[in-house]
Amino acid sequence: MVMFTKLKPQRTLSSCSNLKQVFPIRRKFSTIGTPLLNPTSSTQHHERISSSSFPLETELPSVDSLNYKPFPSTSSKPSEPKSVSHYLTDTFNRQHDYLRISITERCNLRCLYCMPEEGIELSPSTHLLTTEEIIRIAKLFVSQGVRKIRLTGGEPSVRRDLVDIVSSLHRIPGLDEICITSNGLALHRKLPKLAMNGLTALNLSLDTLVDGKFQMITRRNGLSAVLKSLETALKLGLPKVKLNVVVMSGVNEEEVLSFVQMTEDYPLEVRFIEYMPFGGNKWSGDKMVTYEDMLSNIQVVYPDIARLKHKPGDTAKVYQIPGFKGKIGFITSMTENFCSTCTRLRITSDGNLKVCLFERETCWIGRVGKHA
């Protein structure tokens, strides 16, 4: 049985509370953005977004024309409200009801802020969680109070049995949300089956709407494929669709307004993420754009933007512009950490339990399902 009585919030980011003093420069960016979801060359003149268009392969004149499909509840039976087990409650009284499971180390992109161009050394396949082990671990955690599971990677869509995993999770009584975080490159063909089998939320990583920048940031082609995944998710009417945008000074900060304007006609949440240091990503404070700077510049164009009520366990500070169908979030890991209210746990693809993304100490539970 996994015990959590000694877990404490990771202090790595808490030490960054004075980053405003370290990085005092306010970086103002242009209020002119690139065309909405319209891949362009990096040299093309930036134009203001047309809020009534969705210029992909298929024209979508308005969100009402997407013909959203109703979604069944995630579990086969409506879940009864259940308190989180003491095994998932730490000494700070944080109740960990959100589990992230990495189902692969592999990724089909090489994003500058995430992975070296040459990739990483992969673990032997025999060390990775099998489908059966993933489901057994999921059942164990749900039985103790987990209500939300997110499948991550690497890139989860490269795993051939992704649909089977989602389908099996969908049959676990008491599980309310099944989510995926993806780069969207190879996802759009799988999305209809994933939706049919219980997927309730999709987070797409997309840092630019400019084709040349996409190739520079990810070291791969494929912007149009990612946008196709976004279009498909909206057409399917997934209950929650979010875009994760890592904002970097001198790279994509001038596109923040372009992403904001996407929320005018479409019910998605665009989340701007402060650039964080990871091993090998050559992080520099000069590249980081703070939440405060992003928000103040958005307020120049949208002074009536308002913050929404914070929900328990939320990592984002969420805002909305009156009359807009979507929302805007900020992940402030560097300047205003949210360790004290974090309710998530992570299981790596080789079966190690982590309390925090930056946690060095782990607890190996890779075969716990076999002996539960």
Coordinates of C-alpha atoms in Angstrom, one line a residue:
M1 CA 0.0 0.0 0.0
V2 CA 1.4 3.4 -1.0
M3 CA 1.7 5.8 2.0
F4 CA 1.7 9.6 1.7
T5 CA 1.9 10.7 5.3
K6 CA 5.4 12.1 4.8
L7 CA 4.9 14.0 1.6
K8 CA 5.7 17.7 1.6
P9 CA 5.3 20.3 -1.1
Q10 CA 8.4 20.6 -3.3
R11 CA 10.3 23.7 -2.3
T12 CA 12.2 24.2 -5.6
L13 CA 9.9 26.8 -7.0
S14 CA 9.2 28.4 -3.6
S15 CA 12.7 29.8 -3.7
C16 CA 11.7 31.8 -6.8
S17 CA 9.3 34.1 -4.9
N18 CA 11.6 37.1 -5.5
L19 CA 11.9 36.6 -9.2
K20 CA 10.3 39.9 -9.8
Q21 CA 13.4 41.5 -8.3
V22 CA 15.7 39.2 -10.4
F23 CA 13.9 39.9 -13.7
P24 CA 12.5 43.5 -13.3
I25 CA 12.4 44.3 -17.0
R26 CA 8.8 44.7 -18.3
R27 CA 8.7 43.4 -21.8
K28 CA 6.0 45.1 -23.9
F29 CA 5.0 43.3 -27.0
S30 CA 3.0 44.3 -30.0
T31 CA -0.8 44.2 -29.9
I32 CA -0.8 43.1 -33.5
G33 CA -1.1 39.4 -33.9
T34 CA -1.0 36.7 -36.6
P35 CA -4.1 35.4 -38.4
L36 CA -6.1 33.0 -36.3
L37 CA -5.2 29.4 -36.9
N38 CA -3.8 30.3 -40.3
P39 CA -0.2 29.0 -40.7
T40 CA 2.0 31.6 -42.2
S41 CA 5.6 32.1 -43.0
S42 CA 7.6 33.9 -40.3
T43 CA 8.3 36.7 -42.7
Q44 CA 4.6 37.4 -43.6
H45 CA 3.2 40.7 -42.3
H46 CA 1.2 40.3 -39.2
E47 CA -2.5 41.0 -39.5
R48 CA -5.2 41.4 -36.9
I49 CA -7.2 38.2 -36.4
S50 CA -10.6 37.9 -38.0
S51 CA -12.8 36.7 -35.1
S52 CA -15.5 35.3 -37.3
S53 CA -13.2 32.9 -39.2
F54 CA -11.4 29.6 -38.7
P55 CA -9.3 29.4 -41.8
L56 CA -8.3 25.8 -41.9
E57 CA -9.1 23.2 -44.6
T58 CA -12.7 23.4 -43.6
E59 CA -14.4 26.8 -43.0
L60 CA -16.1 27.1 -39.7
P61 CA -17.9 30.4 -39.8
S62 CA -19.1 30.2 -36.2
V63 CA -18.9 28.0 -33.2
D64 CA -22.7 27.2 -33.5
S65 CA -22.0 25.4 -36.8
L66 CA -19.8 22.8 -35.2
N67 CA -22.8 20.7 -34.2
Y68 CA -21.4 19.6 -30.8
K69 CA -22.2 16.0 -29.8
P70 CA -23.5 15.3 -26.4
F71 CA -21.1 13.5 -24.1
P72 CA -22.0 10.6 -21.8
S73 CA -20.7 10.6 -18.3
T74 CA -17.2 9.2 -17.9
S75 CA -18.0 6.3 -15.7
S76 CA -20.6 3.6 -16.5
K77 CA -22.5 4.7 -13.4
P78 CA -22.7 8.2 -12.0
S79 CA -20.2 8.5 -9.2
E80 CA -21.2 9.1 -5.7
P81 CA -19.4 12.0 -3.9
K82 CA -16.6 10.3 -2.0
S83 CA -13.9 11.8 0.3
V84 CA -10.3 11.3 -0.5
S85 CA -8.6 8.5 1.4
H86 CA -6.1 9.4 4.2
Y87 CA -3.6 7.6 2.0
L88 CA -3.9 10.4 -0.5
T89 CA -4.0 13.2 2.1
D90 CA -0.6 14.6 3.0
T91 CA 0.6 16.4 6.2
F92 CA -0.4 19.7 4.7
N93 CA -3.9 18.4 4.3
R94 CA -3.7 18.5 0.5
Q95 CA -6.1 15.9 -0.9
H96 CA -4.5 14.4 -4.1
D97 CA -7.5 13.5 -6.2
Y98 CA -5.8 14.2 -9.6
L99 CA -3.4 11.6 -11.1
R100 CA -1.2 12.1 -14.1
I101 CA 0.1 9.0 -15.8
S102 CA 2.9 9.1 -18.3
I103 CA 2.3 6.2 -20.8
T104 CA 5.4 6.7 -22.9
E105 CA 8.8 8.4 -23.0
R106 CA 8.7 8.8 -26.7
C107 CA 7.9 12.1 -28.5
N108 CA 7.6 13.0 -32.1
L109 CA 8.7 16.6 -31.5
R110 CA 12.0 18.1 -30.1
C111 CA 10.7 21.3 -28.5
L112 CA 13.5 23.7 -27.5
Y113 CA 12.2 24.1 -23.9
C114 CA 11.6 20.4 -23.4
M115 CA 14.0 18.1 -25.1
P116 CA 17.5 18.1 -26.7
E117 CA 17.5 18.0 -30.5
E118 CA 19.1 14.5 -30.4
G119 CA 16.3 13.2 -28.1
I120 CA 16.8 11.4 -24.8
E121 CA 18.0 7.9 -23.9
L122 CA 14.9 5.8 -23.7
S123 CA 14.3 3.1 -21.1
P124 CA 14.1 -0.5 -22.2
S125 CA 10.5 -1.4 -23.1
T126 CA 10.6 -4.1 -20.3
H127 CA 10.9 -1.3 -17.8
L128 CA 7.8 0.6 -18.9
L129 CA 4.3 0.1 -17.6
T130 CA 2.1 -2.3 -19.5
T131 CA -1.5 -1.5 -20.4
E132 CA -2.7 -3.9 -17.7
E133 CA -0.5 -2.3 -15.1
I134 CA -1.7 1.2 -16.0
I135 CA -5.3 0.2 -15.5
R136 CA -4.6 -1.7 -12.3
I137 CA -2.8 1.3 -10.8
A138 CA -5.6 3.6 -12.0
K139 CA -8.2 1.5 -10.3
L140 CA -6.3 1.5 -7.1
F141 CA -6.0 5.2 -7.0
V142 CA -9.6 5.8 -8.0
S143 CA -10.7 3.5 -5.1
Q144 CA -8.8 5.9 -2.8
G145 CA -10.4 9.0 -4.1
V146 CA -8.8 10.1 -7.4
R147 CA -11.5 11.6 -9.6
K148 CA -9.4 12.8 -12.5
I149 CA -6.7 11.0 -14.6
R150 CA -4.6 12.7 -17.3
L151 CA -2.5 10.6 -19.8
T152 CA 0.8 12.3 -20.7
G153 CA 4.1 11.3 -22.2
G154 CA 6.3 11.9 -24.0
E155 CA 3.6 12.1 -26.5
P156 CA 0.7 9.8 -25.6
S157 CA -0.7 9.5 -29.2
V158 CA 2.4 7.6 -30.3
R159 CA 1.3 4.7 -28.1
R160 CA -0.7 2.3 -30.3
D161 CA -3.1 1.2 -27.5
L162 CA -4.0 4.7 -26.5
V163 CA -7.7 4.2 -27.4
D164 CA -7.8 0.9 -25.5
I165 CA -6.3 2.6 -22.4
V166 CA -8.9 5.4 -22.5
S167 CA -11.7 2.8 -23.0
S168 CA -10.5 0.8 -20.0
L169 CA -10.3 3.9 -17.8
H170 CA -13.8 4.9 -18.9
R171 CA -15.2 1.7 -17.3
I172 CA -13.7 2.5 -13.9
P173 CA -16.6 3.5 -11.6
G174 CA -16.0 6.7 -9.8
L175 CA -13.6 8.3 -12.3
D176 CA -15.1 11.6 -13.5
E177 CA -12.6 12.9 -15.9
I178 CA -10.2 11.3 -18.5
C179 CA -7.8 13.8 -20.0
I180 CA -4.9 13.8 -22.4
T181 CA -2.1 16.2 -22.9
S182 CA -0.8 16.1 -26.5
N183 CA 1.2 18.0 -29.1
G184 CA -1.5 17.1 -31.6
L185 CA 0.8 16.1 -34.3
A186 CA -0.6 12.6 -34.8
L187 CA -3.8 12.9 -32.8
H188 CA -6.7 14.1 -35.1
R189 CA -7.4 10.7 -36.6
K190 CA -7.6 9.1 -33.1
L191 CA -9.8 11.8 -31.5
P192 CA -13.2 10.5 -32.7
K193 CA -12.6 7.1 -31.2
L194 CA -11.1 8.6 -28.1
A195 CA -14.2 10.8 -27.7
M196 CA -16.5 7.8 -28.2
N197 CA -14.6 5.8 -25.5
G198 CA -14.8 8.4 -22.8
L199 CA -12.2 11.2 -23.3
T200 CA -13.5 14.3 -21.6
A201 CA -10.6 16.8 -21.9
L202 CA -7.8 17.6 -24.2
N203 CA -4.8 19.9 -23.6
L204 CA -2.9 20.7 -26.8
S205 CA 0.6 22.2 -26.7
L206 CA 0.8 25.0 -29.3
D207 CA 3.3 27.8 -28.9
T208 CA 2.9 29.6 -32.2
L209 CA 0.5 30.1 -35.1
V210 CA 3.4 30.9 -37.5
D211 CA 4.7 28.0 -39.5
G212 CA 8.4 29.1 -39.5
K213 CA 8.4 29.6 -35.7
F214 CA 6.7 26.2 -35.3
Q215 CA 9.6 24.5 -37.1
M216 CA 12.1 26.5 -35.1
I217 CA 10.5 25.8 -31.7
T218 CA 9.7 22.1 -32.3
R219 CA 12.5 21.3 -34.8
R220 CA 9.8 19.6 -36.9
N221 CA 7.1 20.4 -39.4
G222 CA 3.5 19.9 -38.6
L223 CA 1.7 23.1 -37.6
S224 CA -1.2 22.3 -39.9
A225 CA -1.6 18.8 -38.3
V226 CA -1.8 20.4 -34.8
L227 CA -4.4 22.8 -36.0
K228 CA -6.4 20.0 -37.5
S229 CA -6.4 18.3 -34.1
L230 CA -7.7 21.5 -32.5
E231 CA -10.4 21.8 -35.2
T232 CA -11.4 18.1 -34.7
A233 CA -11.6 18.5 -30.9
L234 CA -13.9 21.5 -31.3
K235 CA -16.1 19.8 -33.9
L236 CA -16.5 16.8 -31.6
G237 CA -17.5 19.0 -28.7
L238 CA -15.1 17.8 -26.1
P239 CA -16.2 19.2 -22.8
K240 CA -12.8 20.8 -22.1
V241 CA -10.3 21.9 -24.8
K242 CA -7.2 23.9 -23.7
L243 CA -4.2 25.2 -25.5
N244 CA -0.9 25.3 -23.6
V245 CA 1.4 28.1 -24.8
V246 CA 4.9 28.5 -23.4
V247 CA 5.7 32.2 -23.8
M248 CA 9.3 33.1 -24.5
S249 CA 10.8 36.5 -24.9
G250 CA 12.0 37.2 -28.4
V251 CA 10.3 34.0 -29.7
N252 CA 6.5 34.2 -29.5
E253 CA 5.6 36.9 -27.0
E254 CA 4.2 39.1 -29.7
E255 CA 1.6 36.3 -30.5
V256 CA -0.1 36.5 -27.1
L257 CA -2.9 38.7 -28.4
S258 CA -3.4 36.3 -31.3
F259 CA -4.1 33.5 -28.9
V260 CA -6.3 35.7 -26.7
Q261 CA -8.5 36.5 -29.7
M262 CA -9.1 32.8 -30.3
T263 CA -11.2 32.8 -27.2
E264 CA -13.7 35.3 -28.7
D265 CA -15.7 32.7 -30.8
Y266 CA -14.5 29.4 -29.5
P267 CA -15.1 27.7 -26.1
L268 CA -11.5 26.8 -25.3
E269 CA -9.1 27.9 -22.7
V270 CA -5.7 29.3 -23.8
R271 CA -3.2 28.9 -21.0
F272 CA 0.0 31.0 -21.0
I273 CA 2.9 29.2 -19.2
E274 CA 5.9 31.0 -17.8
Y275 CA 9.1 29.5 -19.3
M276 CA 10.5 27.1 -16.8
P277 CA 14.0 25.5 -16.4
F278 CA 14.3 21.8 -17.2
G279 CA 17.5 19.8 -17.6
G280 CA 19.1 20.6 -20.9
N281 CA 16.7 23.3 -22.1
K282 CA 19.3 26.1 -21.7
W283 CA 16.9 28.2 -19.6
S284 CA 17.6 31.9 -19.2
G285 CA 15.9 34.6 -17.2
D286 CA 16.1 36.8 -20.3
K287 CA 13.8 34.5 -22.1
M288 CA 11.1 34.4 -19.4
V289 CA 8.0 36.6 -19.8
T290 CA 6.1 36.9 -16.5
Y291 CA 2.4 36.5 -15.8
E292 CA 2.3 40.2 -14.7
D293 CA 3.8 41.4 -18.0
M294 CA 1.5 39.2 -20.1
L295 CA -1.6 40.3 -18.3
S296 CA -0.7 44.0 -18.3
N297 CA -0.2 44.0 -22.0
I298 CA -3.5 42.1 -22.6
Q299 CA -5.2 44.8 -20.5
V300 CA -4.0 47.5 -22.9
V301 CA -6.3 46.0 -25.6
Y302 CA -8.9 44.4 -23.3
P303 CA -9.1 46.5 -20.1
D304 CA -12.3 44.8 -19.0
I305 CA -10.7 41.3 -18.7
A306 CA -11.7 39.9 -15.4
R307 CA -10.4 37.1 -13.2
L308 CA -12.8 34.2 -12.5
K309 CA -13.3 32.5 -9.2
H310 CA -10.4 30.1 -8.3
K311 CA -11.5 26.4 -8.1
P312 CA -9.8 24.0 -5.6
G313 CA -6.8 22.4 -7.2
D314 CA -6.6 24.8 -10.1
T315 CA -3.0 25.5 -11.2
A316 CA -4.0 28.4 -13.5
K317 CA -5.2 31.9 -12.8
V318 CA -8.2 32.0 -15.1
Y319 CA -9.6 35.2 -16.7
Q320 CA -12.3 35.9 -19.2
I321 CA -13.1 38.9 -21.5
P322 CA -16.8 39.8 -21.3
G323 CA -18.7 38.4 -24.3
F324 CA -16.0 36.0 -25.2
K325 CA -16.9 32.3 -25.3
G326 CA -13.4 31.0 -24.2
K327 CA -11.1 31.8 -21.3
I328 CA -7.5 32.7 -20.7
G329 CA -5.3 31.1 -18.0
F330 CA -1.9 31.8 -16.7
I331 CA 0.4 29.1 -15.2
T332 CA 2.7 31.1 -12.9
S333 CA 5.2 28.4 -11.9
M334 CA 8.1 30.8 -11.7
T335 CA 6.7 34.0 -10.2
E336 CA 3.7 32.8 -8.1
N337 CA 3.9 29.1 -7.4
F338 CA 0.8 27.1 -6.4
C339 CA 2.5 24.3 -4.4
S340 CA 0.2 24.8 -1.4
T341 CA -2.9 24.1 -3.3
C342 CA -1.6 21.4 -5.7
T343 CA -3.6 18.2 -5.7
R344 CA -1.9 16.3 -8.4
L345 CA 0.3 13.2 -8.3
R346 CA 2.4 11.9 -11.2
I347 CA 3.4 8.4 -12.3
T348 CA 6.2 8.1 -14.7
S349 CA 6.2 5.7 -17.6
D350 CA 8.5 3.4 -15.7
G351 CA 6.2 3.3 -12.7
N352 CA 7.7 5.9 -10.3
L353 CA 5.4 8.0 -8.2
K354 CA 6.3 11.7 -8.0
V355 CA 4.5 14.4 -6.0
C356 CA 5.9 17.2 -8.2
L357 CA 7.3 17.7 -11.7
F358 CA 10.5 18.9 -10.1
E359 CA 10.7 16.2 -7.5
R360 CA 13.9 14.2 -7.4
E361 CA 12.9 11.6 -4.9
T362 CA 10.4 9.0 -6.2
C363 CA 8.6 6.0 -5.0
W364 CA 8.6 3.0 -7.4
I365 CA 5.1 1.4 -7.7
G366 CA 5.5 -0.1 -11.1
R367 CA 4.2 -3.5 -10.2
V368 CA 1.8 -2.4 -7.5
G369 CA -1.2 -3.5 -9.6
K370 CA 0.0 -7.1 -9.5
H371 CA 0.3 -7.2 -5.8
A372 CA -2.6 -4.8 -4.8

